[in-house]
Short mmCIF file of C-alpha atoms in Angstrom, two decimals:
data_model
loop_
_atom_site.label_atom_id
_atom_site.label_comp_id
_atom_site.label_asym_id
_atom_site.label_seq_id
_atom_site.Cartn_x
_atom_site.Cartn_y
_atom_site.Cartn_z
CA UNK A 201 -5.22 -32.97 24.14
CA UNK A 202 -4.32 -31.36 21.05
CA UNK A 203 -2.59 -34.52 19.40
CA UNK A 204 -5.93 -36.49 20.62
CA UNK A 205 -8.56 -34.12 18.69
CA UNK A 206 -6.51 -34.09 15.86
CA UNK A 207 -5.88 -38.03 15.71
CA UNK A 208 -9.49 -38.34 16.44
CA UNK A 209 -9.93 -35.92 13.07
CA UNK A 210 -7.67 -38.34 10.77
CA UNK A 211 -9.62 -41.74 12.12
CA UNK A 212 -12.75 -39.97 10.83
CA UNK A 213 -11.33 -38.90 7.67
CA UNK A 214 -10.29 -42.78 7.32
CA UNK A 215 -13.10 -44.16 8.48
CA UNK A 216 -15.29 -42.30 6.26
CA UNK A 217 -13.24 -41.75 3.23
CA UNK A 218 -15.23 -43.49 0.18
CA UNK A 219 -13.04 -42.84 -2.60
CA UNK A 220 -12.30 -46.29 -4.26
CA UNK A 221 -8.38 -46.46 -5.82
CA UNK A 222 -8.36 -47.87 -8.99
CA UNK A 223 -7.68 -51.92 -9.03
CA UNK A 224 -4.81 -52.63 -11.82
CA UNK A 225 -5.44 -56.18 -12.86
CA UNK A 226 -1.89 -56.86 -12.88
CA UNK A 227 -1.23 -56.24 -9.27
CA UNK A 228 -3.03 -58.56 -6.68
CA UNK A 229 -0.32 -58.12 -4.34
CA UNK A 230 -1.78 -57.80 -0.41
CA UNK A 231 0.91 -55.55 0.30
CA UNK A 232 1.72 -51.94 1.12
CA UNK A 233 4.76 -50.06 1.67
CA UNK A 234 3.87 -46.92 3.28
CA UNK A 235 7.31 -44.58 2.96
CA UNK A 236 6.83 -40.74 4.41
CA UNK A 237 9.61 -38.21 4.23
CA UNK A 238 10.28 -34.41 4.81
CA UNK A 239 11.41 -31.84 6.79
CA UNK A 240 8.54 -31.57 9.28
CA UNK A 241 9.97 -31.09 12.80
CA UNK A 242 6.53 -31.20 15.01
CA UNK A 243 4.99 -34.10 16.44
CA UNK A 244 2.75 -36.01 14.17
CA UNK A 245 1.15 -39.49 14.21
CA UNK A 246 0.31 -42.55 10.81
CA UNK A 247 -3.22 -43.75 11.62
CA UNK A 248 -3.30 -46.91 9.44
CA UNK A 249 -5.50 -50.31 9.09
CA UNK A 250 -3.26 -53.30 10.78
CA UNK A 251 -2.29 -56.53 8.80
CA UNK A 252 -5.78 -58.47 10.18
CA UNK A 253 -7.78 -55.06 9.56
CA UNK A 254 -7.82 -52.78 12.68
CA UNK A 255 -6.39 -49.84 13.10
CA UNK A 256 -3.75 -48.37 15.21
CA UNK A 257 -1.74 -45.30 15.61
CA UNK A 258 1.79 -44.70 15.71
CA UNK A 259 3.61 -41.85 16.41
CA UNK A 260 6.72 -41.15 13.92
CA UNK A 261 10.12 -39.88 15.98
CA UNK A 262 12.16 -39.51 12.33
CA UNK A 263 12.43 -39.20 8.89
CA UNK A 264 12.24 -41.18 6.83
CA UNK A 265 9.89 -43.75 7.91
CA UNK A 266 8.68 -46.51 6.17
CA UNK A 267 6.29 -49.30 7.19
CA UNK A 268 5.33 -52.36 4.92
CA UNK A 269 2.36 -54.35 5.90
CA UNK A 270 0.83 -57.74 3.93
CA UNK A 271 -2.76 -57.76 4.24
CA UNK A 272 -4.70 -61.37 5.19
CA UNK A 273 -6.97 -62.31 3.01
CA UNK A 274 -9.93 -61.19 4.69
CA UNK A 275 -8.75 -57.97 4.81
CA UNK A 276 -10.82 -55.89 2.02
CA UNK A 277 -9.26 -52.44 1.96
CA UNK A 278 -6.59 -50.14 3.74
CA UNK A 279 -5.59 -46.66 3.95
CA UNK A 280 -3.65 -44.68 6.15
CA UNK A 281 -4.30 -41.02 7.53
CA UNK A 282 -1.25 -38.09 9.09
CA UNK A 283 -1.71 -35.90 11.75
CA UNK A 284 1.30 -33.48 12.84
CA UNK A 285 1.28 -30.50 14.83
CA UNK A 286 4.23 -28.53 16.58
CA UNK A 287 5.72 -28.48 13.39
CA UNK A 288 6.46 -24.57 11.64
CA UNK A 289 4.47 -23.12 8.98
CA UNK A 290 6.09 -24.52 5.70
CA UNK A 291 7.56 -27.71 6.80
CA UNK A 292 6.49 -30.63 4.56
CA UNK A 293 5.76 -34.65 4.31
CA UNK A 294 5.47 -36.45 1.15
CA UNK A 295 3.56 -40.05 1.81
CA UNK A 296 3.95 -42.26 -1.07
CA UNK A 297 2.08 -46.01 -1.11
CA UNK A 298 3.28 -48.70 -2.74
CA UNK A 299 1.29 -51.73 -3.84
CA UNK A 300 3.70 -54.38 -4.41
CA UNK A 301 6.38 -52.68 -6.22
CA UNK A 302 4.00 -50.18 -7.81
CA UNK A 303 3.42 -46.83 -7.00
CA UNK A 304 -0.81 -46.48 -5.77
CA UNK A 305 -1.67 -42.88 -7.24
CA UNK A 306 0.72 -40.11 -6.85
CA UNK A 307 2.61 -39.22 -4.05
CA UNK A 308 0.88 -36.82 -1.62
CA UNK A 309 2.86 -33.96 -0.48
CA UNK A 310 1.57 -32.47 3.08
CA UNK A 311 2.04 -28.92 4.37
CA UNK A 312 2.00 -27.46 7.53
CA UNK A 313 -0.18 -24.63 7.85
CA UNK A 314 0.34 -21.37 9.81
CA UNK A 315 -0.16 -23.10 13.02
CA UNK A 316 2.66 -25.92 11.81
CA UNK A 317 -0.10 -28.48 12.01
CA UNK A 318 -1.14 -30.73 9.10
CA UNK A 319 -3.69 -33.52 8.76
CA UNK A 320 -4.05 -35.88 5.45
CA UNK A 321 -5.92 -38.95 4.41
CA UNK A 322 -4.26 -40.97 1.62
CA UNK A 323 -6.57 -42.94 -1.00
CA UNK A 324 -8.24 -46.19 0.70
CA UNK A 325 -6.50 -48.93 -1.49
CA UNK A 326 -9.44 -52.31 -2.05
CA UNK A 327 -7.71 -55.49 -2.17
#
């Protein structure tokens, strides 16, 4: 029940998130490498927008985990959202996202708080 609220938290935070990343002119790739690493031990769950533009969840087992999806073109924007719990106070994830070959942004390192539960909504990136 725990893993549902919580997964239920991050779709919101995707689904409402309106902060715009900026578009670099020379990178019109349509796709992202999502790449998450750490130490965090708990259960935790990538909420992300699908190659045709739903969304799905999917729960990471390991470390590192990377997942690169190419966007159709009537896809308009993407982002991705964590949710972990289980986990011990202190235990980290970094999520980077790559556009192309290029970094989007800056790396966004996650930490468990004192219930070793996290949540985190990465940048939406507009195609």
């Amino acid at each position: 029940m725990k893993n549902i609220i919580l997964l239920c938290i991050a779709l919101s935070c995707v689904l409402l998130s309106c902060k715009k990343e900026e578009n670099n002119s020379n990178n019109s790739s349509r796709t992202l490498t999502y790449e998450i690493s750490g130490n965090f031990t708990g259960t935790f769950f990538a909420a992300y927008t699908t190659a045709t533009g739903g969304t799905t969840n999917e729960q990471i087992t390991s470390l590192p985990w990377r997942k690169e999806i190419t966007y159709t073109s009537n896809v308009t924007s993407a982002a991705i959202a964590l949710v972990g719990n289980g986990g011990v106070a202190g235990q980290k994830v970094t999520l980077t996202v790559k556009r192309g070959n290029q970094l989007v942004g800056t790396p966004i390192d996650v930490t468990a708080n004192s219930s070793g539960a996290f949540s985190e909504t990465a940048p939406v990136v507009v195609f």
